[in-house]
Amino acid sequence: MSYYGSSRGLIDFNQRSLLGIVWPYAAVSALSIAFNPIFWNVAARQEYHHKVITKLFGGNSRSGCYALAATIFSLGIIRDALYGRALKAQPGHPLLETDVSNYAAYALIGAGNVLVLSSMWALGVTGTYLGDYFGILMDDRVTSFPFNVTDAPMYYGSTMSFLGTALLMGKPAGILLTLEVLSVYMVALTYEDPFTAQIYAKREQRERAEKKSY
C-alpha cells in the first residue's frame, strides 16, 4: 500500500479551501506555518543589514519594531485560524477522543500558554519581537522563568498549544502539522540563536573598546 493510500484516513485531501478552489485545508495551514518564521527572519535580517523597516518609519527604529511586532502577531492569528479550520475539515480518530487525550490536551494548552505569555512578559514587546535587530538591545540576558526551563519558551510553548489543540479536537492531521511547527521552529533557531549571539557579542566588543579609550 502506498503512503498516500495509508494516510487517506488521517488527512482529507479533498476539501475546498478558503480561496474557493480545490485545495486542501491542511496544505494551506502547512504553508502558513512555514511562511511565518521565514517572513520574520527575512524581515529582521533586512532590517539589521539595511534598516529597511526603520527607513519606512522615518528613521524611528522603535516604531519600526512595533510595526513588525504587530505584523508578526497578526500573521500568528491568521496561522492559528487556518490551523483550526484545517483540523475541523479533517477526520478524527477514536484514540484521540478519550478522556485521557482531553486531559493531556488541556495540560498541553495550559502549559504552552504559560510558557508563551511568561516569555512575553519577561522580554517585553521589543525583546519578544526582534528588537535586537533594530538595535534595541536588552541590558542583560533574561535567565528567570521561563528561560530557566528552556531557551526557547515561545517556540516550545506554541508547539505544545498546537499539539494540545490537535488532541482536543481528536485530529491526527493536527499531530502531523504540529510536527511541522516544531520542525520549522528548530530550523529557525539554528539561524536566530547564532545571529542574536553575534549582535550582543558586537555590543560587548564596542563597550570594551570604549572603556579602553578612556
Tab-separated table of C-alpha atoms in Angstrom:
chain	number	residue	atom	x	y	z
A	1	MET	CA	0.000	0.000	0.000
A	2	SER	CA	1.340	3.444	-0.883
A	3	TYR	CA	1.935	6.159	1.716
A	4	TYR	CA	-0.849	8.195	0.150
A	5	GLY	CA	-3.237	5.273	0.404
A	6	SER	CA	-2.347	4.523	4.016
A	7	SER	CA	-2.726	8.165	5.066
A	8	ARG	CA	-6.038	8.924	3.392
A	9	GLY	CA	-7.953	8.039	6.540
A	10	LEU	CA	-5.993	10.556	8.569
A	11	ILE	CA	-5.929	13.558	6.264
A	12	ASP	CA	-8.710	14.597	3.937
A	13	PHE	CA	-7.154	15.782	0.687
A	14	ASN	CA	-10.479	16.635	-0.929
A	15	GLN	CA	-11.523	19.811	0.843
A	16	ARG	CA	-12.303	23.176	-0.766
A	17	SER	CA	-10.003	25.908	0.506
A	18	LEU	CA	-10.675	29.417	1.775
A	19	LEU	CA	-9.714	30.653	-1.684
A	20	GLY	CA	-12.665	28.854	-3.219
A	21	ILE	CA	-10.573	26.425	-5.265
A	22	VAL	CA	-9.888	22.731	-4.867
A	23	TRP	CA	-7.067	22.959	-2.361
A	24	PRO	CA	-6.728	21.059	0.915
A	25	TYR	CA	-7.151	22.984	4.154
A	26	ALA	CA	-4.202	21.072	5.571
A	27	ALA	CA	-1.914	22.338	2.811
A	28	VAL	CA	-2.985	25.955	3.346
A	29	SER	CA	-2.300	25.588	7.061
A	30	ALA	CA	1.070	23.970	6.394
A	31	LEU	CA	2.076	26.814	4.088
A	32	SER	CA	1.120	29.369	6.727
A	33	ILE	CA	3.100	27.518	9.396
A	34	ALA	CA	6.194	27.505	7.188
A	35	PHE	CA	5.769	31.077	5.969
A	36	ASN	CA	5.680	32.885	9.304
A	37	PRO	CA	9.203	32.167	10.615
A	38	ILE	CA	10.628	32.647	7.128
A	39	PHE	CA	8.962	36.051	6.944
A	40	TRP	CA	10.124	37.368	10.296
A	41	ASN	CA	13.679	36.113	9.829
A	42	VAL	CA	13.990	37.657	6.366
A	43	ALA	CA	12.409	40.914	7.553
A	44	ALA	CA	14.661	41.069	10.612
A	45	ARG	CA	17.819	40.395	8.605
A	46	GLN	CA	16.880	43.096	6.107
A	47	GLU	CA	16.337	45.484	8.986
A	48	TYR	CA	19.639	44.635	10.615
A	49	HIS	CA	21.723	44.941	7.452
A	50	HIS	CA	19.857	47.663	5.559
A	51	LYS	CA	17.480	49.318	8.080
A	52	VAL	CA	14.613	48.714	5.646
A	53	ILE	CA	11.821	48.901	8.220
A	54	THR	CA	13.362	51.780	10.151
A	55	LYS	CA	13.587	53.804	6.934
A	56	LEU	CA	9.897	53.180	6.273
A	57	PHE	CA	9.182	54.848	9.620
A	58	GLY	CA	11.326	57.917	9.056
A	59	GLY	CA	14.319	56.615	10.952
A	60	ASN	CA	12.366	55.655	14.075
A	61	SER	CA	13.593	52.155	14.889
A	62	ARG	CA	11.222	51.670	17.812
A	63	SER	CA	8.166	52.430	15.673
A	64	GLY	CA	9.511	50.049	13.053
A	65	CYS	CA	9.904	47.330	15.663
A	66	TYR	CA	6.357	47.853	16.905
A	67	ALA	CA	5.079	47.645	13.325
A	68	LEU	CA	6.932	44.382	12.763
A	69	ALA	CA	5.571	43.097	16.079
A	70	ALA	CA	2.006	43.903	15.007
A	71	THR	CA	2.591	42.188	11.671
A	72	ILE	CA	4.040	39.036	13.229
A	73	PHE	CA	1.226	38.933	15.795
A	74	SER	CA	-1.391	39.288	13.048
A	75	LEU	CA	0.240	36.576	10.954
A	76	GLY	CA	0.150	34.336	14.013
A	77	ILE	CA	-3.592	34.876	14.413
A	78	ILE	CA	-4.136	34.028	10.744
A	79	ARG	CA	-1.953	30.923	11.058
A	80	ASP	CA	-3.884	29.734	14.102
A	81	ALA	CA	-7.221	30.344	12.364
A	82	LEU	CA	-6.095	28.370	9.324
A	83	TYR	CA	-4.884	25.577	11.578
A	84	GLY	CA	-8.216	25.422	13.406
A	85	ARG	CA	-10.160	25.413	10.172
A	86	ALA	CA	-7.892	22.743	8.726
A	87	LEU	CA	-8.495	20.485	11.711
A	88	LYS	CA	-12.262	20.926	11.529
A	89	ALA	CA	-12.146	19.724	7.921
A	90	GLN	CA	-10.174	16.582	8.773
A	91	PRO	CA	-11.392	13.215	10.075
A	92	GLY	CA	-10.949	12.355	13.742
A	93	HIS	CA	-9.666	9.180	15.353
A	94	PRO	CA	-11.177	7.260	18.309
A	95	LEU	CA	-7.827	7.054	20.109
A	96	LEU	CA	-7.746	10.843	20.277
A	97	GLU	CA	-11.310	11.167	21.537
A	98	THR	CA	-10.812	9.725	25.011
A	99	ASP	CA	-10.783	11.405	28.414
A	100	VAL	CA	-7.037	10.813	28.703
A	101	SER	CA	-6.489	12.597	25.401
A	102	ASN	CA	-8.645	15.518	26.560
A	103	TYR	CA	-6.790	15.826	29.859
A	104	ALA	CA	-3.456	15.785	28.026
A	105	ALA	CA	-4.785	18.404	25.602
A	106	TYR	CA	-5.790	20.821	28.349
A	107	ALA	CA	-2.475	20.298	30.132
A	108	LEU	CA	-0.503	20.991	26.956
A	109	ILE	CA	-2.527	24.082	26.056
A	110	GLY	CA	-2.300	25.435	29.602
A	111	ALA	CA	1.432	24.829	29.950
A	112	GLY	CA	2.096	26.110	26.454
A	113	ASN	CA	0.269	29.360	27.121
A	114	VAL	CA	2.149	29.814	30.389
A	115	LEU	CA	5.459	29.489	28.558
A	116	VAL	CA	4.449	31.893	25.790
A	117	LEU	CA	2.839	34.558	27.978
A	118	SER	CA	5.515	34.499	30.674
A	119	SER	CA	8.170	34.786	27.975
A	120	MET	CA	6.468	37.856	26.508
A	121	TRP	CA	6.151	39.360	29.981
A	122	ALA	CA	9.839	38.813	30.707
A	123	LEU	CA	11.067	40.159	27.361
A	124	GLY	CA	8.584	42.925	26.649
A	125	VAL	CA	7.444	43.862	23.156
A	126	THR	CA	10.840	44.714	21.698
A	127	GLY	CA	12.548	41.762	23.331
A	128	THR	CA	9.890	39.394	22.035
A	129	TYR	CA	9.626	40.774	18.525
A	130	LEU	CA	13.212	41.012	17.317
A	131	GLY	CA	14.069	44.394	18.778
A	132	ASP	CA	17.754	43.457	18.853
A	133	TYR	CA	17.773	43.503	15.041
A	134	PHE	CA	16.672	47.137	15.298
A	135	GLY	CA	19.470	47.966	17.712
A	136	ILE	CA	17.111	47.851	20.702
A	137	LEU	CA	19.108	45.571	22.960
A	138	MET	CA	18.284	44.292	26.412
A	139	ASP	CA	20.588	45.267	29.261
A	140	ASP	CA	21.129	41.706	30.404
A	141	ARG	CA	20.200	38.229	29.314
A	142	VAL	CA	16.922	37.052	30.868
A	143	THR	CA	17.527	33.947	32.981
A	144	SER	CA	14.364	33.908	35.099
A	145	PHE	CA	11.259	31.825	34.343
A	146	PRO	CA	10.535	30.573	31.739
A	147	PHE	CA	14.088	30.884	30.421
A	148	ASN	CA	15.381	28.773	33.287
A	149	VAL	CA	13.205	25.963	31.895
A	150	THR	CA	14.036	26.288	28.202
A	151	ASP	CA	15.965	28.690	25.992
A	152	ALA	CA	13.052	28.941	23.550
A	153	PRO	CA	9.869	29.076	25.659
A	154	MET	CA	7.783	30.807	22.989
A	155	TYR	CA	8.596	28.201	20.371
A	156	TYR	CA	8.112	25.202	22.635
A	157	GLY	CA	5.041	26.749	24.237
A	158	SER	CA	3.490	27.391	20.841
A	159	THR	CA	4.258	23.825	19.755
A	160	MET	CA	2.597	22.477	22.898
A	161	SER	CA	-0.513	24.553	22.191
A	162	PHE	CA	-0.703	23.228	18.628
A	163	LEU	CA	-0.415	19.652	19.861
A	164	GLY	CA	-2.954	20.258	22.615
A	165	THR	CA	-5.436	21.645	20.096
A	166	ALA	CA	-4.945	18.614	17.859
A	167	LEU	CA	-5.640	16.260	20.780
A	168	LEU	CA	-8.605	18.288	21.985
A	169	MET	CA	-10.192	18.110	18.543
A	170	GLY	CA	-9.170	14.477	18.108
A	171	LYS	CA	-7.457	15.084	14.768
A	172	PRO	CA	-4.383	13.065	13.689
A	173	ALA	CA	-3.735	15.666	10.972
A	174	GLY	CA	-3.099	18.158	13.755
A	175	ILE	CA	-0.297	15.988	15.112
A	176	LEU	CA	1.363	15.993	11.696
A	177	LEU	CA	1.012	19.766	11.439
A	178	THR	CA	2.422	20.113	14.960
A	179	LEU	CA	5.488	18.188	13.851
A	180	GLU	CA	5.857	20.745	11.087
A	181	VAL	CA	5.549	23.572	13.630
A	182	LEU	CA	8.311	22.052	15.746
A	183	SER	CA	10.490	21.443	12.696
A	184	VAL	CA	10.273	24.988	11.336
A	185	TYR	CA	10.950	26.415	14.797
A	186	MET	CA	14.025	24.232	15.216
A	187	VAL	CA	15.313	25.345	11.824
A	188	ALA	CA	14.603	28.977	12.736
A	189	LEU	CA	16.603	28.619	15.946
A	190	THR	CA	19.661	27.446	14.013
A	191	TYR	CA	19.638	30.846	12.289
A	192	GLU	CA	18.340	33.064	15.076
A	193	ASP	CA	20.428	31.969	18.060
A	194	PRO	CA	23.883	32.408	16.478
A	195	PHE	CA	22.883	35.696	14.846
A	196	THR	CA	21.474	37.103	18.078
A	197	ALA	CA	24.596	35.994	19.942
A	198	GLN	CA	26.651	37.806	17.308
A	199	ILE	CA	24.664	41.022	17.822
A	200	TYR	CA	25.314	41.026	21.571
A	201	ALA	CA	28.937	39.997	21.102
A	202	LYS	CA	29.447	43.059	18.897
A	203	ARG	CA	27.928	45.256	21.605
A	204	GLU	CA	30.329	43.843	24.179
A	205	GLN	CA	33.246	44.492	21.852
A	206	ARG	CA	32.158	48.108	21.401
A	207	GLU	CA	31.757	48.584	25.141
A	208	ARG	CA	35.231	47.166	25.821
A	209	ALA	CA	36.710	49.380	23.130
A	210	GLU	CA	35.025	52.445	24.645
A	211	LYS	CA	36.358	51.629	28.104
A	212	LYS	CA	39.900	51.319	26.743
A	213	SER	CA	39.628	54.702	25.011
A	214	TYR	CA	39.038	56.483	28.343
